[in-house]
Amino acid sequence: MDVQAIIIAAVVVGIVGIVIGIILGIAGEKFKVEVDPNEEAILGVLPGNNCGGCGFAGCSGLAAAIAKGEAEVGSCPVGGAPVAAKIGAIMGQEAGEAVRMTAFVKCAGTCEQAGTDYNYIGEQSCAMVKFISNGGPKSCNHGCMGFGECVAACPFDAIHIQDGIAVVDKESCKACGKCIKACPQELIELIPYDAAHAVRCSSKDMGKVVMKVCKVGCIGCRMCQKVCEAGAITVENNIAHIDQEKCTGCGKCAEKCPKKIIC
């Protein structure tokens, strides 16, 4: 093999590499996207869970939105007040008082309390079970199926199936909202961590029907609504709901509820 030819080939390859490097360097400078230093600083203090609970595509999306003034400094549900304070300092804004939230499962129909129509053996999926006979083996078609889509969706191990229904560990919950999106029954909502009372039922059936399928389901009797002096409880579509902003925590609704599903 001609040594001179090898040397020439190596030199040519080297020159081509240098030229390409120069071109890429120039192109990189020409088309470089300027990043807001505030955006980088905000991203540095965000938890990095990329849970999407803020409504943006991960922490980078939220950081960009806050830096542009399109999102509040306290928009991260996982970081809570401490992270909001740090972001507020970066943006030169007051973070304000953040209310800690937690997921709440609106169902108390455990294996003992709720009836079943048949024994089910098959795909362990709440979403799939909804399409089989009678909407699943549980007699109440509005209750928790207990197959754990919410458990699989939670990145913080804050929700588990206990006695046939999903139960939230308030201390571990970061209020990211993934369990809410995962539940095909729409049984989960966010309420304040220190909420005094909430209704553990979502059935919209008439009271007579509810009593046939569940021992603790809301029967829409309106007793809770009648005793609530703050006007925090309303009964619509046969189900009671508490307005947490109005609730004073007096406990009269829980005392008066004949089914004891206000906790």
PDB file of C-alpha atoms in Angstrom:
ATOM      1  CA  MET A   1       0.000   0.000   0.000  1.00  0.00           C
ATOM      2  CA  ASP A   2       1.315   3.463  -0.942  1.00  0.00           C
ATOM      3  CA  VAL A   3       2.303   5.258   2.262  1.00  0.00           C
ATOM      4  CA  GLN A   4       2.044   8.639   0.562  1.00  0.00           C
ATOM      5  CA  ALA A   5      -1.575   7.939  -0.424  1.00  0.00           C
ATOM      6  CA  ILE A   6      -2.411   7.043   3.177  1.00  0.00           C
ATOM      7  CA  ILE A   7      -0.862  10.273   4.460  1.00  0.00           C
ATOM      8  CA  ILE A   8      -2.729  12.350   1.868  1.00  0.00           C
ATOM      9  CA  ALA A   9      -6.032  10.649   2.790  1.00  0.00           C
ATOM     10  CA  ALA A  10      -5.447  11.298   6.497  1.00  0.00           C
ATOM     11  CA  VAL A  11      -4.665  14.955   5.845  1.00  0.00           C
ATOM     12  CA  VAL A  12      -7.791  15.353   3.710  1.00  0.00           C
ATOM     13  CA  VAL A  13      -9.980  13.746   6.384  1.00  0.00           C
ATOM     14  CA  GLY A  14      -8.428  15.986   9.015  1.00  0.00           C
ATOM     15  CA  ILE A  15      -9.008  19.130   6.967  1.00  0.00           C
ATOM     16  CA  VAL A  16     -12.600  18.123   6.250  1.00  0.00           C
ATOM     17  CA  GLY A  17     -13.159  17.549   9.981  1.00  0.00           C
ATOM     18  CA  ILE A  18     -11.757  20.965  10.848  1.00  0.00           C
ATOM     19  CA  VAL A  19     -13.908  22.675   8.218  1.00  0.00           C
ATOM     20  CA  ILE A  20     -17.046  20.878   9.433  1.00  0.00           C
ATOM     21  CA  GLY A  21     -16.208  21.837  13.026  1.00  0.00           C
ATOM     22  CA  ILE A  22     -15.835  25.487  12.069  1.00  0.00           C
ATOM     23  CA  ILE A  23     -19.113  25.442  10.153  1.00  0.00           C
ATOM     24  CA  LEU A  24     -20.952  23.805  13.067  1.00  0.00           C
ATOM     25  CA  GLY A  25     -19.435  26.304  15.487  1.00  0.00           C
ATOM     26  CA  ILE A  26     -20.570  29.254  13.389  1.00  0.00           C
ATOM     27  CA  ALA A  27     -24.011  27.725  12.936  1.00  0.00           C
ATOM     28  CA  GLY A  28     -24.282  27.085  16.667  1.00  0.00           C
ATOM     29  CA  GLU A  29     -23.557  30.711  17.458  1.00  0.00           C
ATOM     30  CA  LYS A  30     -25.841  32.006  14.706  1.00  0.00           C
ATOM     31  CA  PHE A  31     -28.840  29.878  15.675  1.00  0.00           C
ATOM     32  CA  LYS A  32     -28.202  29.758  19.419  1.00  0.00           C
ATOM     33  CA  VAL A  33     -31.405  30.100  21.457  1.00  0.00           C
ATOM     34  CA  GLU A  34     -30.966  32.511  24.320  1.00  0.00           C
ATOM     35  CA  VAL A  35     -32.188  31.062  27.628  1.00  0.00           C
ATOM     36  CA  ASP A  36     -33.584  33.393  30.244  1.00  0.00           C
ATOM     37  CA  PRO A  37     -31.277  33.178  33.287  1.00  0.00           C
ATOM     38  CA  ASN A  38     -34.371  33.288  35.504  1.00  0.00           C
ATOM     39  CA  GLU A  39     -35.702  30.213  33.723  1.00  0.00           C
ATOM     40  CA  GLU A  40     -32.495  28.300  34.441  1.00  0.00           C
ATOM     41  CA  ALA A  41     -32.495  29.438  38.072  1.00  0.00           C
ATOM     42  CA  ILE A  42     -36.150  28.436  38.531  1.00  0.00           C
ATOM     43  CA  LEU A  43     -35.524  25.040  36.965  1.00  0.00           C
ATOM     44  CA  GLY A  44     -32.680  24.582  39.445  1.00  0.00           C
ATOM     45  CA  VAL A  45     -34.994  24.929  42.465  1.00  0.00           C
ATOM     46  CA  LEU A  46     -37.938  22.907  41.111  1.00  0.00           C
ATOM     47  CA  PRO A  47     -38.142  19.318  42.470  1.00  0.00           C
ATOM     48  CA  GLY A  48     -37.493  17.687  39.090  1.00  0.00           C
ATOM     49  CA  ASN A  49     -40.292  15.130  39.395  1.00  0.00           C
ATOM     50  CA  ASN A  50     -41.771  16.138  36.027  1.00  0.00           C
ATOM     51  CA  CYS A  51     -45.144  14.965  37.301  1.00  0.00           C
ATOM     52  CA  GLY A  52     -47.215  17.405  35.263  1.00  0.00           C
ATOM     53  CA  GLY A  53     -49.318  18.368  38.279  1.00  0.00           C
ATOM     54  CA  CYS A  54     -48.709  22.036  37.481  1.00  0.00           C
ATOM     55  CA  GLY A  55     -50.395  21.671  34.098  1.00  0.00           C
ATOM     56  CA  PHE A  56     -47.198  22.073  32.096  1.00  0.00           C
ATOM     57  CA  ALA A  57     -44.984  19.569  30.304  1.00  0.00           C
ATOM     58  CA  GLY A  58     -42.626  18.843  33.174  1.00  0.00           C
ATOM     59  CA  CYS A  59     -40.480  21.133  35.308  1.00  0.00           C
ATOM     60  CA  SER A  60     -38.766  22.753  32.318  1.00  0.00           C
ATOM     61  CA  GLY A  61     -42.135  23.773  30.885  1.00  0.00           C
ATOM     62  CA  LEU A  62     -43.203  25.304  34.203  1.00  0.00           C
ATOM     63  CA  ALA A  63     -39.872  27.105  34.627  1.00  0.00           C
ATOM     64  CA  ALA A  64     -40.251  28.686  31.198  1.00  0.00           C
ATOM     65  CA  ALA A  65     -43.843  29.729  31.928  1.00  0.00           C
ATOM     66  CA  ILE A  66     -42.965  31.318  35.278  1.00  0.00           C
ATOM     67  CA  ALA A  67     -40.005  33.163  33.762  1.00  0.00           C
ATOM     68  CA  LYS A  68     -42.318  34.586  31.074  1.00  0.00           C
ATOM     69  CA  GLY A  69     -44.932  35.578  33.627  1.00  0.00           C
ATOM     70  CA  GLU A  70     -47.416  33.022  32.313  1.00  0.00           C
ATOM     71  CA  ALA A  71     -47.614  31.027  35.565  1.00  0.00           C
ATOM     72  CA  GLU A  72     -47.642  31.878  39.267  1.00  0.00           C
ATOM     73  CA  VAL A  73     -44.489  31.380  41.332  1.00  0.00           C
ATOM     74  CA  GLY A  74     -46.414  28.928  43.505  1.00  0.00           C
ATOM     75  CA  SER A  75     -47.581  26.708  40.652  1.00  0.00           C
ATOM     76  CA  CYS A  76     -45.561  23.632  41.687  1.00  0.00           C
ATOM     77  CA  PRO A  77     -47.786  21.390  43.860  1.00  0.00           C
ATOM     78  CA  VAL A  78     -44.887  19.116  44.777  1.00  0.00           C
ATOM     79  CA  GLY A  79     -42.529  21.847  45.937  1.00  0.00           C
ATOM     80  CA  GLY A  80     -45.196  23.662  47.897  1.00  0.00           C
ATOM     81  CA  ALA A  81     -44.482  26.788  49.929  1.00  0.00           C
ATOM     82  CA  PRO A  82     -40.668  26.324  50.276  1.00  0.00           C
ATOM     83  CA  VAL A  83     -40.136  26.113  46.515  1.00  0.00           C
ATOM     84  CA  ALA A  84     -42.626  28.919  45.890  1.00  0.00           C
ATOM     85  CA  ALA A  85     -40.610  31.166  48.223  1.00  0.00           C
ATOM     86  CA  LYS A  86     -37.363  30.414  46.369  1.00  0.00           C
ATOM     87  CA  ILE A  87     -38.949  31.052  42.976  1.00  0.00           C
ATOM     88  CA  GLY A  88     -40.506  34.238  44.316  1.00  0.00           C
ATOM     89  CA  ALA A  89     -37.053  35.436  45.366  1.00  0.00           C
ATOM     90  CA  ILE A  90     -35.698  34.738  41.867  1.00  0.00           C
ATOM     91  CA  MET A  91     -38.559  36.582  40.217  1.00  0.00           C
ATOM     92  CA  GLY A  92     -38.629  39.385  42.771  1.00  0.00           C
ATOM     93  CA  GLN A  93     -42.205  38.585  43.773  1.00  0.00           C
ATOM     94  CA  GLU A  94     -44.054  37.687  46.923  1.00  0.00           C
ATOM     95  CA  ALA A  95     -44.904  33.995  46.843  1.00  0.00           C
ATOM     96  CA  GLY A  96     -48.025  34.480  48.933  1.00  0.00           C
ATOM     97  CA  GLU A  97     -49.475  31.867  51.250  1.00  0.00           C
ATOM     98  CA  ALA A  98     -49.693  28.468  49.587  1.00  0.00           C
ATOM     99  CA  VAL A  99     -52.438  26.089  50.673  1.00  0.00           C
ATOM    100  CA  ARG A 100     -51.215  22.527  50.926  1.00  0.00           C
ATOM    101  CA  MET A 101     -53.504  20.187  49.040  1.00  0.00           C
ATOM    102  CA  THR A 102     -53.994  16.425  49.114  1.00  0.00           C
ATOM    103  CA  ALA A 103     -55.859  13.879  47.032  1.00  0.00           C
ATOM    104  CA  PHE A 104     -59.128  12.584  48.469  1.00  0.00           C
ATOM    105  CA  VAL A 105     -61.006   9.451  47.371  1.00  0.00           C
ATOM    106  CA  LYS A 106     -64.766   9.968  47.368  1.00  0.00           C
ATOM    107  CA  CYS A 107     -65.712   6.401  48.233  1.00  0.00           C
ATOM    108  CA  ALA A 108     -66.067   4.480  51.499  1.00  0.00           C
ATOM    109  CA  GLY A 109     -67.396   1.314  49.898  1.00  0.00           C
ATOM    110  CA  THR A 110     -64.988  -1.254  51.299  1.00  0.00           C
ATOM    111  CA  CYS A 111     -65.432  -4.987  50.790  1.00  0.00           C
ATOM    112  CA  GLU A 112     -67.541  -5.111  53.942  1.00  0.00           C
ATOM    113  CA  GLN A 113     -69.672  -2.045  53.237  1.00  0.00           C
ATOM    114  CA  ALA A 114     -70.371  -2.356  49.495  1.00  0.00           C
ATOM    115  CA  GLY A 115     -72.114  -5.251  47.786  1.00  0.00           C
ATOM    116  CA  THR A 116     -70.922  -7.260  44.789  1.00  0.00           C
ATOM    117  CA  ASP A 117     -72.944  -8.811  41.976  1.00  0.00           C
ATOM    118  CA  TYR A 118     -70.539 -11.627  41.109  1.00  0.00           C
ATOM    119  CA  ASN A 119     -66.998 -12.886  41.529  1.00  0.00           C
ATOM    120  CA  TYR A 120     -64.691 -11.407  38.926  1.00  0.00           C
ATOM    121  CA  ILE A 121     -61.626 -13.151  37.486  1.00  0.00           C
ATOM    122  CA  GLY A 122     -59.937 -11.289  34.690  1.00  0.00           C
ATOM    123  CA  GLU A 123     -57.976  -8.174  33.762  1.00  0.00           C
ATOM    124  CA  GLN A 124     -57.174  -6.236  36.921  1.00  0.00           C
ATOM    125  CA  SER A 125     -58.016  -2.853  35.482  1.00  0.00           C
ATOM    126  CA  CYS A 126     -60.660  -0.355  36.609  1.00  0.00           C
ATOM    127  CA  ALA A 127     -60.935   1.036  33.093  1.00  0.00           C
ATOM    128  CA  MET A 128     -61.442  -2.399  31.521  1.00  0.00           C
ATOM    129  CA  VAL A 129     -63.894  -3.613  34.162  1.00  0.00           C
ATOM    130  CA  LYS A 130     -66.243  -0.719  33.396  1.00  0.00           C
ATOM    131  CA  PHE A 131     -67.019  -2.384  30.067  1.00  0.00           C
ATOM    132  CA  ILE A 132     -68.024  -5.788  31.389  1.00  0.00           C
ATOM    133  CA  SER A 133     -71.391  -6.933  32.735  1.00  0.00           C
ATOM    134  CA  ASN A 134     -73.143  -4.364  34.963  1.00  0.00           C
ATOM    135  CA  GLY A 135     -70.096  -2.104  34.816  1.00  0.00           C
ATOM    136  CA  GLY A 136     -68.036  -4.439  36.972  1.00  0.00           C
ATOM    137  CA  PRO A 137     -68.568  -6.787  39.921  1.00  0.00           C
ATOM    138  CA  LYS A 138     -69.247  -3.996  42.417  1.00  0.00           C
ATOM    139  CA  SER A 139     -72.960  -3.356  42.920  1.00  0.00           C
ATOM    140  CA  CYS A 140     -72.401   0.393  43.065  1.00  0.00           C
ATOM    141  CA  ASN A 141     -71.438   1.562  39.601  1.00  0.00           C
ATOM    142  CA  HIS A 142     -70.100   4.834  40.997  1.00  0.00           C
ATOM    143  CA  GLY A 143     -67.691   3.381  43.556  1.00  0.00           C
ATOM    144  CA  CYS A 144     -64.007   2.498  43.646  1.00  0.00           C
ATOM    145  CA  MET A 145     -63.253  -0.683  41.686  1.00  0.00           C
ATOM    146  CA  GLY A 146     -60.072  -1.296  43.651  1.00  0.00           C
ATOM    147  CA  PHE A 147     -57.817  -2.462  40.823  1.00  0.00           C
ATOM    148  CA  GLY A 148     -55.287   0.310  41.296  1.00  0.00           C
ATOM    149  CA  GLU A 149     -54.875   2.497  38.220  1.00  0.00           C
ATOM    150  CA  CYS A 150     -54.391   5.343  40.689  1.00  0.00           C
ATOM    151  CA  VAL A 151     -51.744   3.376  42.592  1.00  0.00           C
ATOM    152  CA  ALA A 152     -49.745   2.751  39.429  1.00  0.00           C
ATOM    153  CA  ALA A 153     -50.015   6.412  38.406  1.00  0.00           C
ATOM    154  CA  CYS A 154     -48.783   7.871  41.710  1.00  0.00           C
ATOM    155  CA  PRO A 155     -45.046   8.683  41.550  1.00  0.00           C
ATOM    156  CA  PHE A 156     -44.866   9.191  45.324  1.00  0.00           C
ATOM    157  CA  ASP A 157     -46.296   5.885  46.595  1.00  0.00           C
ATOM    158  CA  ALA A 158     -49.019   7.910  48.337  1.00  0.00           C
ATOM    159  CA  ILE A 159     -52.083   5.855  47.429  1.00  0.00           C
ATOM    160  CA  HIS A 160     -52.805   2.181  48.067  1.00  0.00           C
ATOM    161  CA  ILE A 161     -55.688  -0.279  47.839  1.00  0.00           C
ATOM    162  CA  GLN A 162     -56.956  -1.156  51.295  1.00  0.00           C
ATOM    163  CA  ASP A 163     -59.952  -3.428  51.849  1.00  0.00           C
ATOM    164  CA  GLY A 164     -61.030  -3.026  48.234  1.00  0.00           C
ATOM    165  CA  ILE A 165     -60.805   0.769  47.874  1.00  0.00           C
ATOM    166  CA  ALA A 166     -58.096   3.354  47.239  1.00  0.00           C
ATOM    167  CA  VAL A 167     -56.816   5.191  50.327  1.00  0.00           C
ATOM    168  CA  VAL A 168     -54.528   8.235  50.231  1.00  0.00           C
ATOM    169  CA  ASP A 169     -51.585   8.724  52.582  1.00  0.00           C
ATOM    170  CA  LYS A 170     -51.888  12.475  53.190  1.00  0.00           C
ATOM    171  CA  GLU A 171     -48.317  12.779  54.426  1.00  0.00           C
ATOM    172  CA  SER A 172     -46.856  11.306  51.244  1.00  0.00           C
ATOM    173  CA  CYS A 173     -49.264  12.932  48.779  1.00  0.00           C
ATOM    174  CA  LYS A 174     -47.825  15.847  46.790  1.00  0.00           C
ATOM    175  CA  ALA A 175     -51.109  16.787  45.082  1.00  0.00           C
ATOM    176  CA  CYS A 176     -49.669  16.233  41.612  1.00  0.00           C
ATOM    177  CA  GLY A 177     -53.083  15.117  40.323  1.00  0.00           C
ATOM    178  CA  LYS A 178     -51.925  12.023  38.442  1.00  0.00           C
ATOM    179  CA  CYS A 179     -54.282   9.770  40.390  1.00  0.00           C
ATOM    180  CA  ILE A 180     -57.176  12.049  39.448  1.00  0.00           C
ATOM    181  CA  LYS A 181     -56.431  11.621  35.752  1.00  0.00           C
ATOM    182  CA  ALA A 182     -55.932   7.863  36.139  1.00  0.00           C
ATOM    183  CA  CYS A 183     -59.241   7.112  37.898  1.00  0.00           C
ATOM    184  CA  PRO A 184     -61.899   6.141  35.304  1.00  0.00           C
ATOM    185  CA  GLN A 185     -64.599   6.578  37.949  1.00  0.00           C
ATOM    186  CA  GLU A 186     -63.627  10.212  38.595  1.00  0.00           C
ATOM    187  CA  LEU A 187     -63.606   9.526  42.314  1.00  0.00           C
ATOM    188  CA  ILE A 188     -60.554  11.536  43.327  1.00  0.00           C
ATOM    189  CA  GLU A 189     -60.302  15.257  43.918  1.00  0.00           C
ATOM    190  CA  LEU A 190     -57.863  17.650  45.570  1.00  0.00           C
ATOM    191  CA  ILE A 191     -58.900  19.162  48.881  1.00  0.00           C
ATOM    192  CA  PRO A 192     -56.928  21.202  51.442  1.00  0.00           C
ATOM    193  CA  TYR A 193     -54.612  19.078  53.572  1.00  0.00           C
ATOM    194  CA  ASP A 194     -56.241  20.446  56.712  1.00  0.00           C
ATOM    195  CA  ALA A 195     -59.834  20.169  55.458  1.00  0.00           C
ATOM    196  CA  ALA A 196     -62.070  19.438  58.418  1.00  0.00           C
ATOM    197  CA  HIS A 197     -64.657  17.393  56.524  1.00  0.00           C
ATOM    198  CA  ALA A 198     -65.267  15.779  53.138  1.00  0.00           C
ATOM    199  CA  VAL A 199     -67.882  13.421  51.693  1.00  0.00           C
ATOM    200  CA  ARG A 200     -66.673   9.883  50.975  1.00  0.00           C
ATOM    201  CA  CYS A 201     -69.183   9.068  48.260  1.00  0.00           C
ATOM    202  CA  SER A 202     -69.806   9.882  44.598  1.00  0.00           C
ATOM    203  CA  SER A 203     -73.014   7.985  43.883  1.00  0.00           C
ATOM    204  CA  LYS A 204     -75.619   9.953  41.989  1.00  0.00           C
ATOM    205  CA  ASP A 205     -78.289   7.276  42.402  1.00  0.00           C
ATOM    206  CA  MET A 206     -81.466   7.803  44.381  1.00  0.00           C
ATOM    207  CA  GLY A 207     -81.223   7.014  48.081  1.00  0.00           C
ATOM    208  CA  LYS A 208     -83.318   3.860  47.762  1.00  0.00           C
ATOM    209  CA  VAL A 209     -80.943   2.458  45.151  1.00  0.00           C
ATOM    210  CA  VAL A 210     -77.848   3.444  47.136  1.00  0.00           C
ATOM    211  CA  MET A 211     -79.052   1.652  50.266  1.00  0.00           C
ATOM    212  CA  LYS A 212     -79.415  -1.591  48.300  1.00  0.00           C
ATOM    213  CA  VAL A 213     -75.802  -1.599  47.132  1.00  0.00           C
ATOM    214  CA  CYS A 214     -73.830   0.130  49.898  1.00  0.00           C
ATOM    215  CA  LYS A 215     -74.213   0.485  53.643  1.00  0.00           C
ATOM    216  CA  VAL A 216     -72.447   3.839  53.790  1.00  0.00           C
ATOM    217  CA  GLY A 217     -73.401   5.583  50.536  1.00  0.00           C
ATOM    218  CA  CYS A 218     -74.837   9.096  50.474  1.00  0.00           C
ATOM    219  CA  ILE A 219     -78.629   8.946  50.139  1.00  0.00           C
ATOM    220  CA  GLY A 220     -79.095  12.637  49.365  1.00  0.00           C
ATOM    221  CA  CYS A 221     -81.265  13.218  52.433  1.00  0.00           C
ATOM    222  CA  ARG A 222     -80.004  16.827  52.797  1.00  0.00           C
ATOM    223  CA  MET A 223     -79.685  16.549  56.576  1.00  0.00           C
ATOM    224  CA  CYS A 224     -76.102  17.805  56.330  1.00  0.00           C
ATOM    225  CA  GLN A 225     -77.169  20.736  54.185  1.00  0.00           C
ATOM    226  CA  LYS A 226     -79.917  21.708  56.616  1.00  0.00           C
ATOM    227  CA  VAL A 227     -77.631  21.866  59.661  1.00  0.00           C
ATOM    228  CA  CYS A 228     -74.745  23.658  57.966  1.00  0.00           C
ATOM    229  CA  GLU A 229     -74.949  27.253  59.170  1.00  0.00           C
ATOM    230  CA  ALA A 230     -72.102  28.352  56.869  1.00  0.00           C
ATOM    231  CA  GLY A 231     -73.885  27.218  53.714  1.00  0.00           C
ATOM    232  CA  ALA A 232     -70.884  25.054  52.835  1.00  0.00           C
ATOM    233  CA  ILE A 233     -72.843  21.934  51.879  1.00  0.00           C
ATOM    234  CA  THR A 234     -75.044  21.503  48.850  1.00  0.00           C
ATOM    235  CA  VAL A 235     -76.810  18.394  47.619  1.00  0.00           C
ATOM    236  CA  GLU A 236     -77.048  18.098  43.844  1.00  0.00           C
ATOM    237  CA  ASN A 237     -77.785  14.988  41.787  1.00  0.00           C
ATOM    238  CA  ASN A 238     -78.430  13.083  45.039  1.00  0.00           C
ATOM    239  CA  ILE A 239     -74.892  13.610  46.364  1.00  0.00           C
ATOM    240  CA  ALA A 240     -73.608  16.007  49.032  1.00  0.00           C
ATOM    241  CA  HIS A 241     -70.546  18.122  48.393  1.00  0.00           C
ATOM    242  CA  ILE A 242     -68.648  20.439  50.735  1.00  0.00           C
ATOM    243  CA  ASP A 243     -67.316  23.821  49.636  1.00  0.00           C
ATOM    244  CA  GLN A 244     -64.015  23.822  51.500  1.00  0.00           C
ATOM    245  CA  GLU A 245     -63.677  27.608  51.312  1.00  0.00           C
ATOM    246  CA  LYS A 246     -66.922  28.032  53.250  1.00  0.00           C
ATOM    247  CA  CYS A 247     -66.547  25.128  55.674  1.00  0.00           C
ATOM    248  CA  THR A 248     -65.858  26.237  59.257  1.00  0.00           C
ATOM    249  CA  GLY A 249     -65.183  22.729  60.548  1.00  0.00           C
ATOM    250  CA  CYS A 250     -68.003  22.833  63.089  1.00  0.00           C
ATOM    251  CA  GLY A 251     -68.694  19.117  62.595  1.00  0.00           C
ATOM    252  CA  LYS A 252     -72.494  19.363  62.606  1.00  0.00           C
ATOM    253  CA  CYS A 253     -72.757  17.766  59.170  1.00  0.00           C
ATOM    254  CA  ALA A 254     -70.739  14.733  60.240  1.00  0.00           C
ATOM    255  CA  GLU A 255     -72.819  14.364  63.398  1.00  0.00           C
ATOM    256  CA  LYS A 256     -76.118  14.568  61.557  1.00  0.00           C
ATOM    257  CA  CYS A 257     -75.251  12.347  58.563  1.00  0.00           C
ATOM    258  CA  PRO A 258     -77.275   9.119  58.986  1.00  0.00           C
ATOM    259  CA  LYS A 259     -74.817   7.100  56.830  1.00  0.00           C
ATOM    260  CA  LYS A 260     -71.693   8.529  58.519  1.00  0.00           C
ATOM    261  CA  ILE A 261     -69.865   9.113  55.261  1.00  0.00           C
ATOM    262  CA  ILE A 262     -68.757  12.665  56.092  1.00  0.00           C
ATOM    263  CA  CYS A 263     -65.291  12.286  57.554  1.00  0.00           C
TER     264      CYS A 263
END
